[in-house]
PDB file of C-alpha atoms in Angstrom:
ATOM      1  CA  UNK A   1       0.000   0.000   0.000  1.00 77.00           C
ATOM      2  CA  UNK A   2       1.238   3.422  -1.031  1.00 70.00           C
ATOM      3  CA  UNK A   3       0.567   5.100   2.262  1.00 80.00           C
ATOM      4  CA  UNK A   4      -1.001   3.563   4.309  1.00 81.00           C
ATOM      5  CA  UNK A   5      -1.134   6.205   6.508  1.00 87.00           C
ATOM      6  CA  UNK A   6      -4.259   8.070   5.041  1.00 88.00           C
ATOM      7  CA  UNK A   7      -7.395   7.657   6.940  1.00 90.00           C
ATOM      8  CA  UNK A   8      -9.969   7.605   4.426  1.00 94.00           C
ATOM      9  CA  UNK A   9     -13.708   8.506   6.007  1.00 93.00           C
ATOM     10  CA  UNK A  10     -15.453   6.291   3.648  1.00 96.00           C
ATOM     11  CA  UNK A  11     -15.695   1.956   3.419  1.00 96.00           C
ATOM     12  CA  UNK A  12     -13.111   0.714   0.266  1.00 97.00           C
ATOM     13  CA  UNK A  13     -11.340  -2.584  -0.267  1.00 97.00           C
ATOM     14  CA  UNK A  14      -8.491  -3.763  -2.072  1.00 97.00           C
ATOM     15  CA  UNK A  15      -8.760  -5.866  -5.249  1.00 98.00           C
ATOM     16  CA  UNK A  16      -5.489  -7.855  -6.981  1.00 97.00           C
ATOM     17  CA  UNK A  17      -5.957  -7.725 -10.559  1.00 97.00           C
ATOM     18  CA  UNK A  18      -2.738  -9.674 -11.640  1.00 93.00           C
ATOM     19  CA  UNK A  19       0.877  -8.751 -12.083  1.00 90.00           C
ATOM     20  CA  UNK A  20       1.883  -7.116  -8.512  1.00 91.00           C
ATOM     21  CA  UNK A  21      -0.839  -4.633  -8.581  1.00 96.00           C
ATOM     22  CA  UNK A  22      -3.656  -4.042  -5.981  1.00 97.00           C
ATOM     23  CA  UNK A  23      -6.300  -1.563  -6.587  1.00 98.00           C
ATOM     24  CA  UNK A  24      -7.690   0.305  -3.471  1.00 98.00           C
ATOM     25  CA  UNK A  25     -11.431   1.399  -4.136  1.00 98.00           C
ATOM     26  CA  UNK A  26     -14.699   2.555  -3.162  1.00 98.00           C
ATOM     27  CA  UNK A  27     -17.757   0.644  -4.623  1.00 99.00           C
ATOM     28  CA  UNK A  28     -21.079   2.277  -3.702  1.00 98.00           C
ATOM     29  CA  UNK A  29     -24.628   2.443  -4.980  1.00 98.00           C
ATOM     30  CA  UNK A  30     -27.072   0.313  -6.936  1.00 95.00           C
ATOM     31  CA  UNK A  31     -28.014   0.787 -10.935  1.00 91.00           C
ATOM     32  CA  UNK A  32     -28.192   0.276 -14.644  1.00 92.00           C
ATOM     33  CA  UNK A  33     -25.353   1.972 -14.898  1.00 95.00           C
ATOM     34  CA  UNK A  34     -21.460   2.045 -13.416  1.00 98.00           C
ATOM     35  CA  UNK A  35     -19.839   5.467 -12.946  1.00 99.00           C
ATOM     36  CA  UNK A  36     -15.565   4.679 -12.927  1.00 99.00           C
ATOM     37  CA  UNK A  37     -13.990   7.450 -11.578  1.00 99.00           C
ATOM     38  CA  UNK A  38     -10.510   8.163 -11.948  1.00 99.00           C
ATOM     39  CA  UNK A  39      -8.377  10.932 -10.141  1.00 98.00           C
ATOM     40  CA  UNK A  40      -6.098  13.718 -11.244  1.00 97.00           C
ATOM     41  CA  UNK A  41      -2.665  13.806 -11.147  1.00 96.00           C
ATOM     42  CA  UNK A  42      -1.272  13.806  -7.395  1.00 93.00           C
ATOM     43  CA  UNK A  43      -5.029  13.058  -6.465  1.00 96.00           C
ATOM     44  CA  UNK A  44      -6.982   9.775  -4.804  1.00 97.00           C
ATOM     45  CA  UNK A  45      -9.784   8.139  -4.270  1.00 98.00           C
ATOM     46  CA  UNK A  46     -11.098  11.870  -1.763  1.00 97.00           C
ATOM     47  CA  UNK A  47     -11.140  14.168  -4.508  1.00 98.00           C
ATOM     48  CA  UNK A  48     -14.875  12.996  -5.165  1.00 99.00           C
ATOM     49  CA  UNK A  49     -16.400  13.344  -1.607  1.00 98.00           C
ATOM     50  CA  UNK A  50     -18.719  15.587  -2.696  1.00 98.00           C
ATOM     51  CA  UNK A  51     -20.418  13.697  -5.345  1.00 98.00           C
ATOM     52  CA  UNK A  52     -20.520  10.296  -4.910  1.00 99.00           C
ATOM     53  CA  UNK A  53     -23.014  10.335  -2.252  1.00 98.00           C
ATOM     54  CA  UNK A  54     -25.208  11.902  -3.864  1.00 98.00           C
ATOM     55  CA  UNK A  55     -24.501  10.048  -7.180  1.00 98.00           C
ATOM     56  CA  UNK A  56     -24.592   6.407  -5.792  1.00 98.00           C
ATOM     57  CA  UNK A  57     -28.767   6.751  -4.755  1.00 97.00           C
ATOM     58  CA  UNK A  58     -28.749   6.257  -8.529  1.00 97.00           C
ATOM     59  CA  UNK A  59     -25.825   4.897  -9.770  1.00 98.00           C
ATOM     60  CA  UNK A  60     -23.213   2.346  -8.842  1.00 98.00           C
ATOM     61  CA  UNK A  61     -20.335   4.558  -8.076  1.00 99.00           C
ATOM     62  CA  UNK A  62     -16.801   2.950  -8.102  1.00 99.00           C
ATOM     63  CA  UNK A  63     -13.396   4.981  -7.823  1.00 99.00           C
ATOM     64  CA  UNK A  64     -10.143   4.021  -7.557  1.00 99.00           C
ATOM     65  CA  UNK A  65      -6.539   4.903  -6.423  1.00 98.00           C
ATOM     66  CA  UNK A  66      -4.064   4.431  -9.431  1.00 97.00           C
ATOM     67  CA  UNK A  67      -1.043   2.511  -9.213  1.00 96.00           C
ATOM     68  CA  UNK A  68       1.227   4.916  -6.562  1.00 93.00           C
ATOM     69  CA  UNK A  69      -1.502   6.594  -5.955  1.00 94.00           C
ATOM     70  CA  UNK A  70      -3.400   6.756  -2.075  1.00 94.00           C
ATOM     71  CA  UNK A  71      -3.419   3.214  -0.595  1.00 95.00           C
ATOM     72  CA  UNK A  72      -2.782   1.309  -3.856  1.00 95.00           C
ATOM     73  CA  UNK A  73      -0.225  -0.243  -4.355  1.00 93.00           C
ATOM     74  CA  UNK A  74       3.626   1.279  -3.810  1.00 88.00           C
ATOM     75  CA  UNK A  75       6.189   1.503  -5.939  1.00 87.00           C
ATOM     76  CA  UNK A  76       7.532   3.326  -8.779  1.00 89.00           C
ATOM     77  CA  UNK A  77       5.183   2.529 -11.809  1.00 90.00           C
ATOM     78  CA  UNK A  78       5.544   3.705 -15.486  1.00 90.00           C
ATOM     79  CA  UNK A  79       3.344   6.106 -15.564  1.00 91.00           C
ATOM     80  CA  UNK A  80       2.539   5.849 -19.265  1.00 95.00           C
ATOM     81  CA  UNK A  81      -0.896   6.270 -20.276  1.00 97.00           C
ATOM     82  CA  UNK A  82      -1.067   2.875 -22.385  1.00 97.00           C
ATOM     83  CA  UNK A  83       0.284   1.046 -18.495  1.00 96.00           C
ATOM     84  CA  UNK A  84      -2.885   3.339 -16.473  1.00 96.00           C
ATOM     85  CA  UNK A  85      -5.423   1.856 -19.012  1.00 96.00           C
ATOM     86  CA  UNK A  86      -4.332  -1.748 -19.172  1.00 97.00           C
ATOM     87  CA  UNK A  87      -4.740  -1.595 -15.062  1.00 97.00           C
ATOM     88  CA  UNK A  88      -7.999   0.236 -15.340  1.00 98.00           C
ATOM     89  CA  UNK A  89      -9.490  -2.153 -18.047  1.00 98.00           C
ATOM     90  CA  UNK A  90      -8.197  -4.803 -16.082  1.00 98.00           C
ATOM     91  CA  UNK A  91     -10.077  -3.752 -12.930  1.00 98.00           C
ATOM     92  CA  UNK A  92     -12.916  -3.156 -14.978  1.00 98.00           C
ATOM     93  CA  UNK A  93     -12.638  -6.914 -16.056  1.00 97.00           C
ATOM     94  CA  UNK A  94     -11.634  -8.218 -12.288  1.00 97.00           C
ATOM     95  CA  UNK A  95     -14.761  -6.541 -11.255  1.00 98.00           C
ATOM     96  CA  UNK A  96     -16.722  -7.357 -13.604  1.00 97.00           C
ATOM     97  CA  UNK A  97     -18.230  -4.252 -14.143  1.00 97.00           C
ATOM     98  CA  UNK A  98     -20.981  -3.590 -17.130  1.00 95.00           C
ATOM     99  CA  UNK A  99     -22.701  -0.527 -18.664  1.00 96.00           C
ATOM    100  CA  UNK A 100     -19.216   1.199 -17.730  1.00 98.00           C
ATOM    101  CA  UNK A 101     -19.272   5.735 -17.731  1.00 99.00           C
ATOM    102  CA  UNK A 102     -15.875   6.949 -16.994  1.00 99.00           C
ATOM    103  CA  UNK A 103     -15.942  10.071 -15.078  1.00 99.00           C
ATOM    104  CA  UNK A 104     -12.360  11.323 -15.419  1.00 99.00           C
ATOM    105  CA  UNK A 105     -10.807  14.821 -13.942  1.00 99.00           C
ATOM    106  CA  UNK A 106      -7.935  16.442 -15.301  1.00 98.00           C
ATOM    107  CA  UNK A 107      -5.236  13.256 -15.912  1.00 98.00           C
ATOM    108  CA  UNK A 108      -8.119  11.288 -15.394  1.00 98.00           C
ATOM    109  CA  UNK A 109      -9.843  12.600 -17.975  1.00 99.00           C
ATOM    110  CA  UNK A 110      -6.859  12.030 -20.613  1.00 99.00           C
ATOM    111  CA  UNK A 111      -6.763   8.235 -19.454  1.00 98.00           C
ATOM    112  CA  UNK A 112     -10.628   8.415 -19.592  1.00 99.00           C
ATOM    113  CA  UNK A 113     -10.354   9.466 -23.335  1.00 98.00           C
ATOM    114  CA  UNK A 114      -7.678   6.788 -24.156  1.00 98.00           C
ATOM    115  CA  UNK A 115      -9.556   3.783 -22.741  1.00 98.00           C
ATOM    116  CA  UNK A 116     -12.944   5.045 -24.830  1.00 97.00           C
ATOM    117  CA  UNK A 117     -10.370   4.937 -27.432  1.00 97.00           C
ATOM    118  CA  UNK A 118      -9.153   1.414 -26.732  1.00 96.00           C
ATOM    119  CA  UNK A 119     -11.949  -0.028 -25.290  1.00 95.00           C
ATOM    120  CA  UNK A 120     -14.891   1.290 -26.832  1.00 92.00           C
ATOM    121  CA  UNK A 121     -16.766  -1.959 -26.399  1.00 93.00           C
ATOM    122  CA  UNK A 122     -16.640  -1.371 -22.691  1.00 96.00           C
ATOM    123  CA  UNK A 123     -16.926   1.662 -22.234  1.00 98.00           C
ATOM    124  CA  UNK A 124     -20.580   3.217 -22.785  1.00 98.00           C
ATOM    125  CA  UNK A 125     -20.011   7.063 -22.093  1.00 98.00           C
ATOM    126  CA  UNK A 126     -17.355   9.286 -21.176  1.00 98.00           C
ATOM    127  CA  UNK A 127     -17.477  12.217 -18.796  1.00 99.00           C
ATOM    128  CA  UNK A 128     -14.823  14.425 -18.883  1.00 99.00           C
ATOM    129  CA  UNK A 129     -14.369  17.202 -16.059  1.00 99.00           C
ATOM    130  CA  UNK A 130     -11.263  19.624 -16.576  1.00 99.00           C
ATOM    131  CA  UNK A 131      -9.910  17.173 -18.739  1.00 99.00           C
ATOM    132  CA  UNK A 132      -6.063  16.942 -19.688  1.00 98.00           C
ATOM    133  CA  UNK A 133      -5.603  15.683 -23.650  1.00 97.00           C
ATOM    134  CA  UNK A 134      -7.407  18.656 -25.356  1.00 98.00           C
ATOM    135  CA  UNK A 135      -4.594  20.967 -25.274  1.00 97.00           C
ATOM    136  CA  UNK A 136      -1.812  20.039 -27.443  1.00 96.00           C
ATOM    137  CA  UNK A 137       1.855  20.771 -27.327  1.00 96.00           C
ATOM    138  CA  UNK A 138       4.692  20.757 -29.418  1.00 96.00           C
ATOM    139  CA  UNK A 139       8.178  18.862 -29.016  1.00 96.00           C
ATOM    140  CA  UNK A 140       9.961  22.330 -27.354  1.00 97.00           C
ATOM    141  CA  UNK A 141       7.229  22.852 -25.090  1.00 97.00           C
ATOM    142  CA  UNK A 142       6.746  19.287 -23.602  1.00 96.00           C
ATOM    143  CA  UNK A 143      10.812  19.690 -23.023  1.00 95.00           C
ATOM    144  CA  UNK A 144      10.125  22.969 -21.034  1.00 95.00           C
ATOM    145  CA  UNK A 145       6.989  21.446 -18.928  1.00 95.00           C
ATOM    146  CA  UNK A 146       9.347  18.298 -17.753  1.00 93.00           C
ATOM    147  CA  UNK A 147      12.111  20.286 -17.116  1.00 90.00           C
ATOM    148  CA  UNK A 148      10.063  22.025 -14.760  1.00 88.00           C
ATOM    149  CA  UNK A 149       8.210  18.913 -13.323  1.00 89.00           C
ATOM    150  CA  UNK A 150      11.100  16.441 -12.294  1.00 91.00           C
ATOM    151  CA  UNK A 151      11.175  14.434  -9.044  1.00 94.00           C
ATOM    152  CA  UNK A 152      13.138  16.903  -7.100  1.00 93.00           C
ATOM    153  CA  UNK A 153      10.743  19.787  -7.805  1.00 91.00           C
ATOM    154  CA  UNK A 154       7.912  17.803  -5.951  1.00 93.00           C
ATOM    155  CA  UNK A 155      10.166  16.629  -3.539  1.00 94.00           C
ATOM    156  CA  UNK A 156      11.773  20.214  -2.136  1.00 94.00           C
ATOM    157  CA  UNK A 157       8.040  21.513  -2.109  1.00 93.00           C
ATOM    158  CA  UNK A 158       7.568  23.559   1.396  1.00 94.00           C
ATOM    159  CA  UNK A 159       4.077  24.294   3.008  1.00 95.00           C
ATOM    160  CA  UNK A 160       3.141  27.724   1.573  1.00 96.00           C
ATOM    161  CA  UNK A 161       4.134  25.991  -2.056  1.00 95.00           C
ATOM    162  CA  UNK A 162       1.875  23.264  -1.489  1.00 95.00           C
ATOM    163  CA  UNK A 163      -1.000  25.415  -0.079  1.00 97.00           C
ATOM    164  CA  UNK A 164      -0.387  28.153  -3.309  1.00 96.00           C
ATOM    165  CA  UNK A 165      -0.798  24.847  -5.583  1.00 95.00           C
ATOM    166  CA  UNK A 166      -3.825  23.258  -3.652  1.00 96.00           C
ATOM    167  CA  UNK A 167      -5.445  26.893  -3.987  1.00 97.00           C
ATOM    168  CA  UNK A 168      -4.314  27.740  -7.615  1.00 97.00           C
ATOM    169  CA  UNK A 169      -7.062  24.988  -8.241  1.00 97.00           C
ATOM    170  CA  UNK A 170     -10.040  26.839  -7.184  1.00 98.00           C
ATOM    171  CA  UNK A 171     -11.816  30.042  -7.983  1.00 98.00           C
ATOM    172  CA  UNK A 172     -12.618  30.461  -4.595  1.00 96.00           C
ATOM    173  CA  UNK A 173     -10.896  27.520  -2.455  1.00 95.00           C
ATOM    174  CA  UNK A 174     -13.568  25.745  -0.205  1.00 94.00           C
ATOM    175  CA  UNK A 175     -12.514  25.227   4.071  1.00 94.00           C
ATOM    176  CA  UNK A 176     -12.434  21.165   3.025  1.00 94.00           C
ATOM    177  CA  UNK A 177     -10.368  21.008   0.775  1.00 95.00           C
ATOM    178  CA  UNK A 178      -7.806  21.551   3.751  1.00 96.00           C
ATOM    179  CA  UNK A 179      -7.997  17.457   4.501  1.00 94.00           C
ATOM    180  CA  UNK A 180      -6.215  17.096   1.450  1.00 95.00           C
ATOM    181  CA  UNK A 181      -3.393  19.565   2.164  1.00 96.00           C
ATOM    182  CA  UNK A 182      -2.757  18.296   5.142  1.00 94.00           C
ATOM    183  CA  UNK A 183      -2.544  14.590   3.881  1.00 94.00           C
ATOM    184  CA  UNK A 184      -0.169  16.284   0.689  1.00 94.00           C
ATOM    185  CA  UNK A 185       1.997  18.171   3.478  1.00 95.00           C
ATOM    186  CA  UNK A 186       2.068  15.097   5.563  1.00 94.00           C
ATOM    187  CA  UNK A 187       3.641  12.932   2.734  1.00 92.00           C
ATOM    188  CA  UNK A 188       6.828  14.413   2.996  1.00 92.00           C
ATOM    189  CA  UNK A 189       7.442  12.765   6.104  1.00 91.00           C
ATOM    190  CA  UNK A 190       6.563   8.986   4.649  1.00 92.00           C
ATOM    191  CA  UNK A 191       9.675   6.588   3.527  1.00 91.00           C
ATOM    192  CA  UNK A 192       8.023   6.160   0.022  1.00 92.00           C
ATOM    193  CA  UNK A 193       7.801   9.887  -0.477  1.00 94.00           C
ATOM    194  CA  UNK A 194      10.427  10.059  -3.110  1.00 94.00           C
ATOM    195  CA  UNK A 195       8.792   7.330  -5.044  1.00 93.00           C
ATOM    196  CA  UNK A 196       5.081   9.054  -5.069  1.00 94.00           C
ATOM    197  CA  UNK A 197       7.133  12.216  -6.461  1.00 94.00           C
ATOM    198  CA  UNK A 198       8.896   9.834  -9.338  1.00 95.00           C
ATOM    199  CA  UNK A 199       5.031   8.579  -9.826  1.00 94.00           C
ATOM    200  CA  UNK A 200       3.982  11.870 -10.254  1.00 95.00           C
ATOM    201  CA  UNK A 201       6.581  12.924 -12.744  1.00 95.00           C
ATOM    202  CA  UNK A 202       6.428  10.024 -14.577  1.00 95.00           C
ATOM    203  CA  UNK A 203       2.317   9.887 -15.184  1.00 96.00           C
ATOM    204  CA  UNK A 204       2.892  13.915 -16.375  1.00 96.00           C
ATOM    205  CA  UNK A 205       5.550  12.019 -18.795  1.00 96.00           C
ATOM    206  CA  UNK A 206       2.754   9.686 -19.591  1.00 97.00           C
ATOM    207  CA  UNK A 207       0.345  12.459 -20.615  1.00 97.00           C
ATOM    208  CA  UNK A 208       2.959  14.363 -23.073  1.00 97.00           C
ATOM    209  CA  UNK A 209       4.150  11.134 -24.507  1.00 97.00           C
ATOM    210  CA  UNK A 210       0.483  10.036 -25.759  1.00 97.00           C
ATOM    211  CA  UNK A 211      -1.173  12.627 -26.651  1.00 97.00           C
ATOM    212  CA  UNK A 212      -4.985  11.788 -27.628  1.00 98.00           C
ATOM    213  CA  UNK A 213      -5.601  15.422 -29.263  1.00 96.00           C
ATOM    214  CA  UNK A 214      -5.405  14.055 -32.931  1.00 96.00           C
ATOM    215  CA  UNK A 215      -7.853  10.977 -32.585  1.00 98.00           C
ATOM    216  CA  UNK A 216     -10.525  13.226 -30.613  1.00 98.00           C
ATOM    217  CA  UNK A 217     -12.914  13.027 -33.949  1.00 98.00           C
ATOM    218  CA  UNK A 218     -12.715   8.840 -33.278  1.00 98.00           C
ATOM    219  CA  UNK A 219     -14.567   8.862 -29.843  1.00 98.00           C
ATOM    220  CA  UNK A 220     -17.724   6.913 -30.593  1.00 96.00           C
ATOM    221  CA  UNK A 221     -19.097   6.983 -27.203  1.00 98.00           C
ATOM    222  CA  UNK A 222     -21.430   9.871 -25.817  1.00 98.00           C
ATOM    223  CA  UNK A 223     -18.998  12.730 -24.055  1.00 98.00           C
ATOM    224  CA  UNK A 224     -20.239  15.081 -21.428  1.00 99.00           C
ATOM    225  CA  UNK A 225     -17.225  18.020 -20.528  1.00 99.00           C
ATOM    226  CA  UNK A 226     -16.907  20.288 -17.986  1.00 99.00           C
ATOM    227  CA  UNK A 227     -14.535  23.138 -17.479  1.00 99.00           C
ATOM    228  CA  UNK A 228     -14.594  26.098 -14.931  1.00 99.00           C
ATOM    229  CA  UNK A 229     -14.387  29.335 -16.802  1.00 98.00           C
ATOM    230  CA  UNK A 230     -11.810  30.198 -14.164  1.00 98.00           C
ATOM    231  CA  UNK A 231      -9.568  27.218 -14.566  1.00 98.00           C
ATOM    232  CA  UNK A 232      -5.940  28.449 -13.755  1.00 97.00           C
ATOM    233  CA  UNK A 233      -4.425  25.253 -15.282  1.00 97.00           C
ATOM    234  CA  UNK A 234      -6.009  24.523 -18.566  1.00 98.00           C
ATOM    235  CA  UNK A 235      -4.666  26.431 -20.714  1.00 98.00           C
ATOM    236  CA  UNK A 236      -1.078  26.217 -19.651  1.00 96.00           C
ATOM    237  CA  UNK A 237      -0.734  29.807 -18.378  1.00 93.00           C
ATOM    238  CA  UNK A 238       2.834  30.074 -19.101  1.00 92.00           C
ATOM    239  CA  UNK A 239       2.938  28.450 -22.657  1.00 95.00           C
ATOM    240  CA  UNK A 240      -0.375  29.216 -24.266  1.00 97.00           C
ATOM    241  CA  UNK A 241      -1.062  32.923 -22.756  1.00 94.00           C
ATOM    242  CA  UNK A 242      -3.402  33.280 -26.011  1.00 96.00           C
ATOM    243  CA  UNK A 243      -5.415  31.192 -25.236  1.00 97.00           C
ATOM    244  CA  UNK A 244      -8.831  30.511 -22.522  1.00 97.00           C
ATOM    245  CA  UNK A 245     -10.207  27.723 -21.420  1.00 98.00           C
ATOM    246  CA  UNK A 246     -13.223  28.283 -23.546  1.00 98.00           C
ATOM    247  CA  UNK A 247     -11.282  28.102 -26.192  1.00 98.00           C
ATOM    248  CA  UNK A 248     -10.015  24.652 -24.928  1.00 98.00           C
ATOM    249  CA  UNK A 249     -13.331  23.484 -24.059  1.00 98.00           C
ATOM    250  CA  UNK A 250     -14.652  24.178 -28.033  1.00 98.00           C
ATOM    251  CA  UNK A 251     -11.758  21.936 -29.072  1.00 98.00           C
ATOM    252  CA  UNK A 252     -13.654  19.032 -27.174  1.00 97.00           C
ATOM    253  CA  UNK A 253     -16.986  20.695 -28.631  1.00 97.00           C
ATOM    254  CA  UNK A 254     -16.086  21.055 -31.632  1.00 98.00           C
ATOM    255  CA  UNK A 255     -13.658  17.335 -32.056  1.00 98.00           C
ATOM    256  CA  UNK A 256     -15.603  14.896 -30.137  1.00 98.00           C
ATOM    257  CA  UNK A 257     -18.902  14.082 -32.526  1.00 97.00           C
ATOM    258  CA  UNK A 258     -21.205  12.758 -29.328  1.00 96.00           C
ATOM    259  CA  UNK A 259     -20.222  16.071 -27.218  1.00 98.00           C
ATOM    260  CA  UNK A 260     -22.079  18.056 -24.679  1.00 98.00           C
ATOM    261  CA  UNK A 261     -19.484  21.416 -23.244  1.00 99.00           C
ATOM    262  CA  UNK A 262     -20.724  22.171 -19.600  1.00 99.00           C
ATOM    263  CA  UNK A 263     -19.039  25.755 -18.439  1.00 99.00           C
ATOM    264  CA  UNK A 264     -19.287  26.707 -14.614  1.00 99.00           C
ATOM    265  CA  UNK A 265     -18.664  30.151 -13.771  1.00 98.00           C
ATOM    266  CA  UNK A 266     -16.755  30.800 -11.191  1.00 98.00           C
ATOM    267  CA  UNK A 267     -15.303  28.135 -10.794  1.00 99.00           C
ATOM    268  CA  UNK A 268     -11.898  26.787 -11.310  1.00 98.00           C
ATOM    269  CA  UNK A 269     -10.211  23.704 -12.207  1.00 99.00           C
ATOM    270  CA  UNK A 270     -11.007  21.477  -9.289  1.00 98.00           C
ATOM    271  CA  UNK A 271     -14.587  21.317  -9.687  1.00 99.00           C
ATOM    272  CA  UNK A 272     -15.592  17.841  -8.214  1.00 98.00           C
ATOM    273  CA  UNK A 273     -14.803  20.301  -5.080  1.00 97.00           C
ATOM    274  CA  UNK A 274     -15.892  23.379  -5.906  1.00 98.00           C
ATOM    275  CA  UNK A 275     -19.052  22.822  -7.997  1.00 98.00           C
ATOM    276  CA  UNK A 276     -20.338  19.576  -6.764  1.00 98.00           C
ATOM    277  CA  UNK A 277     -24.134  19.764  -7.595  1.00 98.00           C
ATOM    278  CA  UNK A 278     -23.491  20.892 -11.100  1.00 99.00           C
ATOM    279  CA  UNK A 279     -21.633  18.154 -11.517  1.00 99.00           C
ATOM    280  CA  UNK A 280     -24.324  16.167  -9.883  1.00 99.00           C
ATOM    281  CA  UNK A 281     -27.405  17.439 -11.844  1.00 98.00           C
ATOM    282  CA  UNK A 282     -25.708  17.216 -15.557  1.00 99.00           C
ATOM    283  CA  UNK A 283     -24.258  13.734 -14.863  1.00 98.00           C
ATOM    284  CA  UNK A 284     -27.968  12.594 -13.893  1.00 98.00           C
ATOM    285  CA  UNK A 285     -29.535  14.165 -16.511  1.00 98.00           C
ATOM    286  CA  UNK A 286     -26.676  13.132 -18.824  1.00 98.00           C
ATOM    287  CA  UNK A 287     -27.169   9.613 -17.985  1.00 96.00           C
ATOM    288  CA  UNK A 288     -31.211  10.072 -17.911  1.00 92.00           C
ATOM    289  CA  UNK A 289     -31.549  11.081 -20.977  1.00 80.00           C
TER     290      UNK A 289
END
């Protein structure tokens, strides 16, 4: 278990799907349909407090910790997008899981478009909420974004860094979401620190290596997105100044063929957080329809 330390406040279990790995998760809810949802980069299992409650009266609601990731399993993984999916679709199989939405924020959301991609068979919609994979990069600008996300640069992080980060996610950062900097400033002091910060660099890697931007048009399944009109990290604010996260969110509009483009005002990029019953009322009546 990658720390082990965490107390989550909800019931999960651990599932071995095969080759080392254990998947920690939280199964909850009855229905027709199975909401996956899968975290952000540096996230877990937490980040969707806020709607799975709610969503579980009428959906079964599973999410999981990735590879490295919360109490999953430890170690340094290869963070490649192709190794995240093959673990996902292999949970999916383990569990046994049918009628399959993935709900996917930020990272999650790149990995969400990849397996609809791959897996299109399984998977029967896609929701994507500040998704990574519509913004594309080119060869000189992925070079600049490592250099500046490496395993030291997570590793040296002090407290007011960390807090700037956890609050350069919101528009207006809710008292809560303080859980989750404490359990991020907390880390530092676990043996397998260094390793979640190689985990972290590596799964950015991941997302710059595969890109997804050019086979957007292929996505057969239904696609709900969501952006906050005040998202700080999509667009990259250092390389793409022209650029708004409208403009980011039409790419997904205007790409994906089955698309529906949800924008929150104020709201920034963490919105399973910050906007929780929007989220809740369009995935309903997304899946209602």
């Amino acid at each position: 278990m990658q720390f082990p330390q965490f107390k989550y406040d909800f019931d999960y279990s651990i599932i071995d799907i095969g080759e080392h790995i254990k998947i920690a998760y939280r199964d909850e809810g009855k229905g027709e349909n199975t909401l996956l949802f899968i975290h952000g980069l540096s996230s877990y299992i937490p980040a969707w407090n806020k709607i799975i409650p709610e969503l579980s009266k009428k959906f079964r609601c599973v999410a999981i910790d990735l590879p490295g990731y919360g109490k999953s399993s430890q170690g340094i993984f290869s963070g490649s997008v192709n190794y995240y999916n093959n673990v996902i679709y292999r949970f999916i199989k383990k569990m046994k899981l049918e009628n399959v939405t993935l709900v996917g924020h930020s990272m999650g959301g790149h990995l969400a478009i990849a397996l609809a991609l791959a897996y299109h068979e399984v998977i029967k919609n896609n929701i994507l909420i500040a998704p990574a994979g519509l913004e594309s990069f080119s060869e000189k600008e992925k070079e600049w974004i490592l250099e500046n996300s490496n395993p030291n640069f997570y590793y040296s992080a002090g407290d007011e860094q960390i807090i700037n980060a956890f609050k350069s996610n919101f528009f207006k950062m809710p008292d809560d979401v303080w859980e989750m900097i404490n359990d991020r400033i907390d880390m530092r002091g676990y043996p397998n620190f260094m390793d979640y910060c190689h985990i972290i660099s590596n799964s950015l890697k991941g997302l710059l290596d595969e890109p997804v931007y050019e086979s957007l048009t292929k996505i057969k399944q239904p696609t709900l997105i969501f952006f906050g009109r005040n998202d700080k990290w999509i667009p990259n604010k250092y390389l793409h100044k022209e650029l708004t996260t409208e403009d980011i969110a039409n790419i997904g509009r205007n790409l994906i063929p089955k698309s529906k483009v949800v924008m929150i005002d104020n709201c920034g990029h963490f919105i399973p957080f910050e906007s929780p019953e929007v989220l809740i009322t369009e995935i309903t009546n997304f899946l209602s329809a």
